[in-house]
JSON list of C-alpha atoms in Angstrom, two decimals:
[
{"chain": "B", "resi": 82, "resn": "MET", "atom": "CA", "xyz": [19.88, 7.85, -3.97]},
{"chain": "B", "resi": 83, "resn": "PHE", "atom": "CA", "xyz": [17.33, 7.00, -1.25]},
{"chain": "B", "resi": 84, "resn": "THR", "atom": "CA", "xyz": [15.33, 3.87, -2.07]},
{"chain": "B", "resi": 85, "resn": "SER", "atom": "CA", "xyz": [11.84, 3.22, -0.72]},
{"chain": "B", "resi": 86, "resn": "VAL", "atom": "CA", "xyz": [9.77, 0.13, -1.28]},
{"chain": "B", "resi": 87, "resn": "LEU", "atom": "CA", "xyz": [6.19, 1.35, -1.55]},
{"chain": "B", "resi": 88, "resn": "MET", "atom": "CA", "xyz": [3.39, -1.16, -0.90]},
{"chain": "B", "resi": 89, "resn": "ILE", "atom": "CA", "xyz": [0.03, -0.02, -2.27]},
{"chain": "B", "resi": 90, "resn": "GLU", "atom": "CA", "xyz": [-3.42, -1.47, -2.87]},
{"chain": "B", "resi": 91, "resn": "GLN", "atom": "CA", "xyz": [-4.91, 1.30, -5.02]},
{"chain": "B", "resi": 92, "resn": "PRO", "atom": "CA", "xyz": [-3.55, 3.78, -7.56]},
{"chain": "B", "resi": 93, "resn": "LEU", "atom": "CA", "xyz": [-1.59, 6.67, -6.12]},
{"chain": "B", "resi": 94, "resn": "SER", "atom": "CA", "xyz": [-3.50, 9.93, -6.09]},
{"chain": "B", "resi": 95, "resn": "ALA", "atom": "CA", "xyz": [-1.74, 13.22, -6.80]},
{"chain": "B", "resi": 96, "resn": "THR", "atom": "CA", "xyz": [-1.77, 13.89, -3.06]},
{"chain": "B", "resi": 97, "resn": "ASP", "atom": "CA", "xyz": [-0.22, 10.46, -2.38]},
{"chain": "B", "resi": 98, "resn": "VAL", "atom": "CA", "xyz": [2.57, 11.16, -4.87]},
{"chain": "B", "resi": 99, "resn": "ASP", "atom": "CA", "xyz": [3.23, 14.60, -3.43]},
{"chain": "B", "resi": 100, "resn": "PHE", "atom": "CA", "xyz": [3.31, 13.19, 0.08]},
{"chain": "B", "resi": 101, "resn": "VAL", "atom": "CA", "xyz": [5.69, 10.26, -0.50]},
{"chain": "B", "resi": 102, "resn": "THR", "atom": "CA", "xyz": [8.01, 12.29, -2.74]},
{"chain": "B", "resi": 103, "resn": "THR", "atom": "CA", "xyz": [8.46, 15.01, -0.12]},
{"chain": "B", "resi": 104, "resn": "LEU", "atom": "CA", "xyz": [9.30, 12.76, 2.82]},
{"chain": "B", "resi": 105, "resn": "HIS", "atom": "CA", "xyz": [13.04, 13.01, 2.09]},
{"chain": "B", "resi": 106, "resn": "ASP", "atom": "CA", "xyz": [15.34, 15.65, 0.60]},
{"chain": "B", "resi": 107, "resn": "ASP", "atom": "CA", "xyz": [17.45, 13.11, -1.32]},
{"chain": "B", "resi": 108, "resn": "GLU", "atom": "CA", "xyz": [16.96, 11.92, -4.88]},
{"chain": "B", "resi": 109, "resn": "LEU", "atom": "CA", "xyz": [14.34, 9.19, -4.63]},
{"chain": "B", "resi": 110, "resn": "SER", "atom": "CA", "xyz": [13.91, 5.78, -6.12]},
{"chain": "B", "resi": 111, "resn": "PHE", "atom": "CA", "xyz": [10.73, 3.77, -5.56]},
{"chain": "B", "resi": 112, "resn": "VAL", "atom": "CA", "xyz": [10.03, 0.09, -5.97]},
{"chain": "B", "resi": 113, "resn": "VAL", "atom": "CA", "xyz": [6.24, -0.16, -6.00]},
{"chain": "B", "resi": 114, "resn": "LEU", "atom": "CA", "xyz": [4.50, -3.39, -5.01]},
{"chain": "B", "resi": 115, "resn": "MET", "atom": "CA", "xyz": [0.83, -3.40, -6.00]},
{"chain": "B", "resi": 116, "resn": "GLN", "atom": "CA", "xyz": [-1.42, -5.87, -4.18]},
{"chain": "B", "resi": 117, "resn": "PRO", "atom": "CA", "xyz": [-4.44, -6.97, -6.27]},
{"chain": "B", "resi": 118, "resn": "ARG", "atom": "CA", "xyz": [-7.68, -7.46, -4.38]},
{"chain": "B", "resi": 119, "resn": "GLY", "atom": "CA", "xyz": [-8.32, -10.95, -3.06]},
{"chain": "B", "resi": 120, "resn": "ALA", "atom": "CA", "xyz": [-11.53, -12.76, -2.13]},
{"chain": "B", "resi": 121, "resn": "GLU", "atom": "CA", "xyz": [-10.03, -13.76, 1.22]},
{"chain": "B", "resi": 122, "resn": "ASP", "atom": "CA", "xyz": [-10.08, -10.10, 2.28]},
{"chain": "B", "resi": 123, "resn": "ARG", "atom": "CA", "xyz": [-13.73, -9.41, 1.42]},
{"chain": "B", "resi": 124, "resn": "LEU", "atom": "CA", "xyz": [-15.10, -9.96, 4.95]},
{"chain": "B", "resi": 125, "resn": "LEU", "atom": "CA", "xyz": [-12.39, -7.82, 6.56]},
{"chain": "B", "resi": 126, "resn": "ARG", "atom": "CA", "xyz": [-12.98, -5.04, 4.01]},
{"chain": "B", "resi": 127, "resn": "ALA", "atom": "CA", "xyz": [-16.72, -5.12, 4.71]},
{"chain": "B", "resi": 128, "resn": "ILE", "atom": "CA", "xyz": [-16.14, -4.98, 8.49]},
{"chain": "B", "resi": 129, "resn": "ASP", "atom": "CA", "xyz": [-13.76, -2.04, 8.00]},
{"chain": "B", "resi": 130, "resn": "ASP", "atom": "CA", "xyz": [-16.35, -0.28, 5.82]},
{"chain": "B", "resi": 131, "resn": "VAL", "atom": "CA", "xyz": [-19.02, -0.70, 8.51]},
{"chain": "B", "resi": 132, "resn": "ALA", "atom": "CA", "xyz": [-16.64, 0.43, 11.27]},
{"chain": "B", "resi": 133, "resn": "LEU", "atom": "CA", "xyz": [-15.77, 3.54, 9.27]},
{"chain": "B", "resi": 134, "resn": "GLY", "atom": "CA", "xyz": [-19.46, 4.30, 8.68]},
{"chain": "B", "resi": 135, "resn": "GLU", "atom": "CA", "xyz": [-19.26, 3.54, 4.96]},
{"chain": "B", "resi": 136, "resn": "LEU", "atom": "CA", "xyz": [-22.27, 1.23, 4.81]},
{"chain": "B", "resi": 137, "resn": "GLU", "atom": "CA", "xyz": [-22.81, 1.73, 1.08]},
{"chain": "B", "resi": 138, "resn": "ARG", "atom": "CA", "xyz": [-19.28, 0.50, 0.37]},
{"chain": "B", "resi": 139, "resn": "ALA", "atom": "CA", "xyz": [-19.81, -2.55, 2.60]},
{"chain": "B", "resi": 140, "resn": "VAL", "atom": "CA", "xyz": [-22.91, -3.51, 0.65]},
{"chain": "B", "resi": 141, "resn": "HIS", "atom": "CA", "xyz": [-21.00, -3.33, -2.64]},
{"chain": "B", "resi": 142, "resn": "GLU", "atom": "CA", "xyz": [-17.83, -5.23, -1.58]},
{"chain": "B", "resi": 143, "resn": "ALA", "atom": "CA", "xyz": [-19.02, -8.29, -3.51]},
{"chain": "B", "resi": 144, "resn": "ASP", "atom": "CA", "xyz": [-19.20, -6.19, -6.71]},
{"chain": "B", "resi": 145, "resn": "GLU", "atom": "CA", "xyz": [-15.44, -5.45, -6.69]},
{"chain": "B", "resi": 146, "resn": "PRO", "atom": "CA", "xyz": [-13.26, -7.56, -9.02]},
{"chain": "B", "resi": 147, "resn": "GLU", "atom": "CA", "xyz": [-11.12, -10.11, -7.19]},
{"chain": "B", "resi": 148, "resn": "GLY", "atom": "CA", "xyz": [-8.62, -12.82, -7.99]},
{"chain": "B", "resi": 149, "resn": "GLU", "atom": "CA", "xyz": [-7.91, -13.16, -11.71]},
{"chain": "B", "resi": 150, "resn": "GLN", "atom": "CA", "xyz": [-10.41, -10.40, -12.51]},
{"chain": "B", "resi": 151, "resn": "ALA", "atom": "CA", "xyz": [-8.50, -8.01, -10.26]},
{"chain": "B", "resi": 152, "resn": "LEU", "atom": "CA", "xyz": [-5.19, -8.43, -12.13]},
{"chain": "B", "resi": 153, "resn": "ARG", "atom": "CA", "xyz": [-5.97, -6.08, -15.03]},
{"chain": "B", "resi": 154, "resn": "PRO", "atom": "CA", "xyz": [-7.22, -3.21, -12.80]},
{"chain": "B", "resi": 155, "resn": "ALA", "atom": "CA", "xyz": [-4.21, -3.74, -10.51]},
{"chain": "B", "resi": 156, "resn": "ALA", "atom": "CA", "xyz": [-1.79, -3.62, -13.48]},
{"chain": "B", "resi": 157, "resn": "LEU", "atom": "CA", "xyz": [-3.39, -0.38, -14.68]},
{"chain": "B", "resi": 158, "resn": "ALA", "atom": "CA", "xyz": [-3.19, 1.08, -11.17]},
{"chain": "B", "resi": 159, "resn": "LEU", "atom": "CA", "xyz": [0.47, 0.13, -10.97]},
{"chain": "B", "resi": 160, "resn": "GLU", "atom": "CA", "xyz": [1.28, 1.73, -14.33]},
{"chain": "B", "resi": 161, "resn": "HIS", "atom": "CA", "xyz": [-0.57, 4.91, -13.33]},
{"chain": "B", "resi": 162, "resn": "SER", "atom": "CA", "xyz": [1.33, 5.03, -10.04]},
{"chain": "B", "resi": 163, "resn": "LEU", "atom": "CA", "xyz": [4.73, 4.48, -11.66]},
{"chain": "B", "resi": 164, "resn": "ARG", "atom": "CA", "xyz": [4.03, 7.15, -14.27]},
{"chain": "B", "resi": 165, "resn": "SER", "atom": "CA", "xyz": [2.97, 9.61, -11.56]},
{"chain": "B", "resi": 166, "resn": "LEU", "atom": "CA", "xyz": [6.14, 9.01, -9.53]},
{"chain": "B", "resi": 167, "resn": "ARG", "atom": "CA", "xyz": [8.32, 9.43, -12.62]},
{"chain": "B", "resi": 168, "resn": "GLU", "atom": "CA", "xyz": [6.55, 12.66, -13.55]},
{"chain": "B", "resi": 169, "resn": "ALA", "atom": "CA", "xyz": [7.38, 13.89, -10.04]},
{"chain": "B", "resi": 170, "resn": "GLY", "atom": "CA", "xyz": [11.07, 13.37, -10.86]},
{"chain": "B", "resi": 171, "resn": "CYS", "atom": "CA", "xyz": [11.67, 10.04, -9.15]},
{"chain": "B", "resi": 172, "resn": "GLU", "atom": "CA", "xyz": [12.96, 6.75, -10.42]},
{"chain": "B", "resi": 173, "resn": "ALA", "atom": "CA", "xyz": [10.20, 4.15, -10.18]},
{"chain": "B", "resi": 174, "resn": "VAL", "atom": "CA", "xyz": [9.81, 0.47, -11.01]},
{"chain": "B", "resi": 175, "resn": "GLY", "atom": "CA", "xyz": [7.23, -1.95, -9.77]},
{"chain": "B", "resi": 176, "resn": "GLN", "atom": "CA", "xyz": [5.40, -5.21, -9.96]},
{"chain": "B", "resi": 177, "resn": "LEU", "atom": "CA", "xyz": [2.16, -6.88, -9.03]},
{"chain": "B", "resi": 178, "resn": "VAL", "atom": "CA", "xyz": [2.24, -9.02, -5.93]},
{"chain": "B", "resi": 179, "resn": "GLU", "atom": "CA", "xyz": [1.75, -12.66, -6.75]},
{"chain": "B", "resi": 180, "resn": "GLY", "atom": "CA", "xyz": [1.68, -14.87, -3.70]},
{"chain": "B", "resi": 181, "resn": "HIS", "atom": "CA", "xyz": [2.38, -13.68, -0.17]},
{"chain": "B", "resi": 182, "resn": "PRO", "atom": "CA", "xyz": [3.08, -9.92, -0.11]},
{"chain": "B", "resi": 183, "resn": "LEU", "atom": "CA", "xyz": [5.45, -9.99, 2.85]},
{"chain": "B", "resi": 184, "resn": "ASP", "atom": "CA", "xyz": [7.69, -12.67, 1.35]},
{"chain": "B", "resi": 185, "resn": "LEU", "atom": "CA", "xyz": [8.03, -10.57, -1.79]},
{"chain": "B", "resi": 186, "resn": "LEU", "atom": "CA", "xyz": [8.58, -7.43, 0.29]},
{"chain": "B", "resi": 187, "resn": "LYS", "atom": "CA", "xyz": [11.46, -9.00, 2.19]},
{"chain": "B", "resi": 188, "resn": "SER", "atom": "CA", "xyz": [13.19, -10.21, -0.98]},
{"chain": "B", "resi": 189, "resn": "VAL", "atom": "CA", "xyz": [12.74, -6.83, -2.73]},
{"chain": "B", "resi": 190, "resn": "VAL", "atom": "CA", "xyz": [14.18, -4.98, 0.28]},
{"chain": "B", "resi": 191, "resn": "GLU", "atom": "CA", "xyz": [17.20, -7.30, 0.28]},
{"chain": "B", "resi": 192, "resn": "GLN", "atom": "CA", "xyz": [17.73, -7.18, -3.51]},
{"chain": "B", "resi": 193, "resn": "THR", "atom": "CA", "xyz": [17.43, -3.40, -3.80]},
{"chain": "B", "resi": 194, "resn": "HIS", "atom": "CA", "xyz": [19.17, -2.54, -0.50]},
{"chain": "B", "resi": 195, "resn": "ALA", "atom": "CA", "xyz": [16.15, -0.36, 0.25]},
{"chain": "B", "resi": 196, "resn": "ASP", "atom": "CA", "xyz": [16.42, 2.28, 2.94]},
{"chain": "B", "resi": 197, "resn": "GLU", "atom": "CA", "xyz": [12.81, 2.02, 4.08]},
{"chain": "B", "resi": 198, "resn": "VAL", "atom": "CA", "xyz": [9.40, 0.54, 3.42]},
{"chain": "B", "resi": 199, "resn": "ILE", "atom": "CA", "xyz": [6.30, 2.71, 3.06]},
{"chain": "B", "resi": 200, "resn": "VAL", "atom": "CA", "xyz": [2.96, 0.95, 3.41]},
{"chain": "B", "resi": 201, "resn": "LEU", "atom": "CA", "xyz": [0.28, 3.19, 1.91]},
{"chain": "B", "resi": 202, "resn": "THR", "atom": "CA", "xyz": [-3.19, 1.75, 2.45]},
{"chain": "B", "resi": 203, "resn": "ALA", "atom": "CA", "xyz": [-6.73, 2.53, 3.42]},
{"chain": "B", "resi": 204, "resn": "PRO", "atom": "CA", "xyz": [-7.45, 1.98, 7.12]},
{"chain": "B", "resi": 205, "resn": "HIS", "atom": "CA", "xyz": [-7.87, -1.68, 7.99]},
{"chain": "B", "resi": 206, "resn": "LEU", "atom": "CA", "xyz": [-9.24, -1.47, 11.51]},
{"chain": "B", "resi": 207, "resn": "VAL", "atom": "CA", "xyz": [-9.61, -5.17, 12.27]},
{"chain": "B", "resi": 208, "resn": "GLU", "atom": "CA", "xyz": [-6.16, -6.10, 10.98]},
{"chain": "B", "resi": 209, "resn": "GLU", "atom": "CA", "xyz": [-4.55, -3.08, 12.67]},
{"chain": "B", "resi": 210, "resn": "PHE", "atom": "CA", "xyz": [-6.20, -3.86, 16.01]},
{"chain": "B", "resi": 211, "resn": "PHE", "atom": "CA", "xyz": [-4.68, -7.34, 15.97]},
{"chain": "B", "resi": 212, "resn": "HIS", "atom": "CA", "xyz": [-1.39, -6.10, 14.44]},
{"chain": "B", "resi": 213, "resn": "ARG", "atom": "CA", "xyz": [-1.95, -8.30, 11.38]},
{"chain": "B", "resi": 214, "resn": "ASP", "atom": "CA", "xyz": [-1.74, -5.44, 8.87]},
{"chain": "B", "resi": 215, "resn": "TRP", "atom": "CA", "xyz": [1.14, -5.24, 6.38]},
{"chain": "B", "resi": 216, "resn": "ALA", "atom": "CA", "xyz": [3.08, -2.59, 8.26]},
{"chain": "B", "resi": 217, "resn": "SER", "atom": "CA", "xyz": [2.93, -4.35, 11.64]},
{"chain": "B", "resi": 218, "resn": "ARG", "atom": "CA", "xyz": [3.96, -7.66, 10.14]},
{"chain": "B", "resi": 219, "resn": "ALA", "atom": "CA", "xyz": [6.65, -6.11, 7.92]},
{"chain": "B", "resi": 220, "resn": "ARG", "atom": "CA", "xyz": [8.40, -4.54, 10.92]},
{"chain": "B", "resi": 221, "resn": "HIS", "atom": "CA", "xyz": [9.30, -8.02, 12.10]},
{"chain": "B", "resi": 222, "resn": "LYS", "atom": "CA", "xyz": [10.48, -9.21, 8.71]},
{"chain": "B", "resi": 223, "resn": "VAL", "atom": "CA", "xyz": [12.35, -6.64, 6.61]},
{"chain": "B", "resi": 224, "resn": "GLY", "atom": "CA", "xyz": [15.14, -5.14, 8.73]},
{"chain": "B", "resi": 225, "resn": "VAL", "atom": "CA", "xyz": [14.58, -1.50, 7.66]},
{"chain": "B", "resi": 226, "resn": "PRO", "atom": "CA", "xyz": [12.29, 1.23, 9.01]},
{"chain": "B", "resi": 227, "resn": "VAL", "atom": "CA", "xyz": [8.62, 0.78, 8.08]},
{"chain": "B", "resi": 228, "resn": "LEU", "atom": "CA", "xyz": [6.38, 3.82, 7.71]},
{"chain": "B", "resi": 229, "resn": "LYS", "atom": "CA", "xyz": [2.63, 3.32, 7.59]},
{"chain": "B", "resi": 230, "resn": "LEU", "atom": "CA", "xyz": [0.53, 5.99, 5.90]},
{"chain": "B", "resi": 231, "resn": "TYR", "atom": "CA", "xyz": [-3.13, 6.13, 5.03]},
{"chain": "B", "resi": 232, "resn": "ALA", "atom": "CA", "xyz": [-3.81, 6.62, 1.35]},
{"chain": "B", "resi": 233, "resn": "HIS", "atom": "CA", "xyz": [-5.65, 9.71, 0.27]},
{"chain": "B", "resi": 234, "resn": "ASN", "atom": "CA", "xyz": [-9.19, 9.54, -0.98]},
{"chain": "B", "resi": 235, "resn": "ASP", "atom": "CA", "xyz": [-11.62, 12.27, -1.97]},
{"chain": "B", "resi": 236, "resn": "GLU", "atom": "CA", "xyz": [-13.16, 12.58, 1.48]},
{"chain": "B", "resi": 237, "resn": "GLU", "atom": "CA", "xyz": [-10.16, 12.42, 3.79]},
{"chain": "B", "resi": 238, "resn": "ASP", "atom": "CA", "xyz": [-6.73, 13.94, 4.23]},
{"chain": "B", "resi": 239, "resn": "TYR", "atom": "CA", "xyz": [-3.67, 11.97, 5.23]},
{"chain": "B", "resi": 240, "resn": "ALA", "atom": "CA", "xyz": [-3.44, 10.52, 8.62]},
{"chain": "B", "resi": 241, "resn": "LEU", "atom": "CA", "xyz": [-0.14, 9.18, 9.77]},
{"chain": "B", "resi": 242, "resn": "GLY", "atom": "CA", "xyz": [-0.17, 5.64, 11.03]},
{"chain": "B", "resi": 243, "resn": "ASP", "atom": "CA", "xyz": [2.73, 4.42, 13.13]},
{"chain": "B", "resi": 244, "resn": "VAL", "atom": "CA", "xyz": [6.35, 4.82, 12.35]},
{"chain": "B", "resi": 245, "resn": "GLY", "atom": "CA", "xyz": [8.49, 1.91, 13.43]},
{"chain": "B", "resi": 246, "resn": "GLU", "atom": "CA", "xyz": [11.77, 0.20, 12.94]},
{"chain": "B", "resi": 247, "resn": "ALA", "atom": "CA", "xyz": [12.20, -3.46, 12.23]}
]
């Protein structure tokens, strides 16, 4: 069984599920870590929205639930994602990230003897430019290959980020 730790920040779309479940020919097991939205990221999200030409989204960043209010939507997104992976024939468990995501990621990789980490996120241009995004930072911390993919949304197809080894 091939085990992937999957870090996400939004519910998996059908395209996301199809993509991550076809990366390997083995039977797959996923440990999904769902990061709720945080107020500390609001400015970076707004800058990314502007850089990507999504001005309407930048204006409405303050309307998105954050902190405690973001826990319920994140839990629902996690349950949806786990159900979708299971329906695709994979084993899947998961949890919400409480605290620092990379500390949790490292411990989950060690506990599960994961074969890889997949970071599936929207583009984060500012963080990526300075190599402060999850995937760049995880490569120095987890000791397994880290694959960075851009999550699917209604307007874009997948774009591969970098593939790297820790």
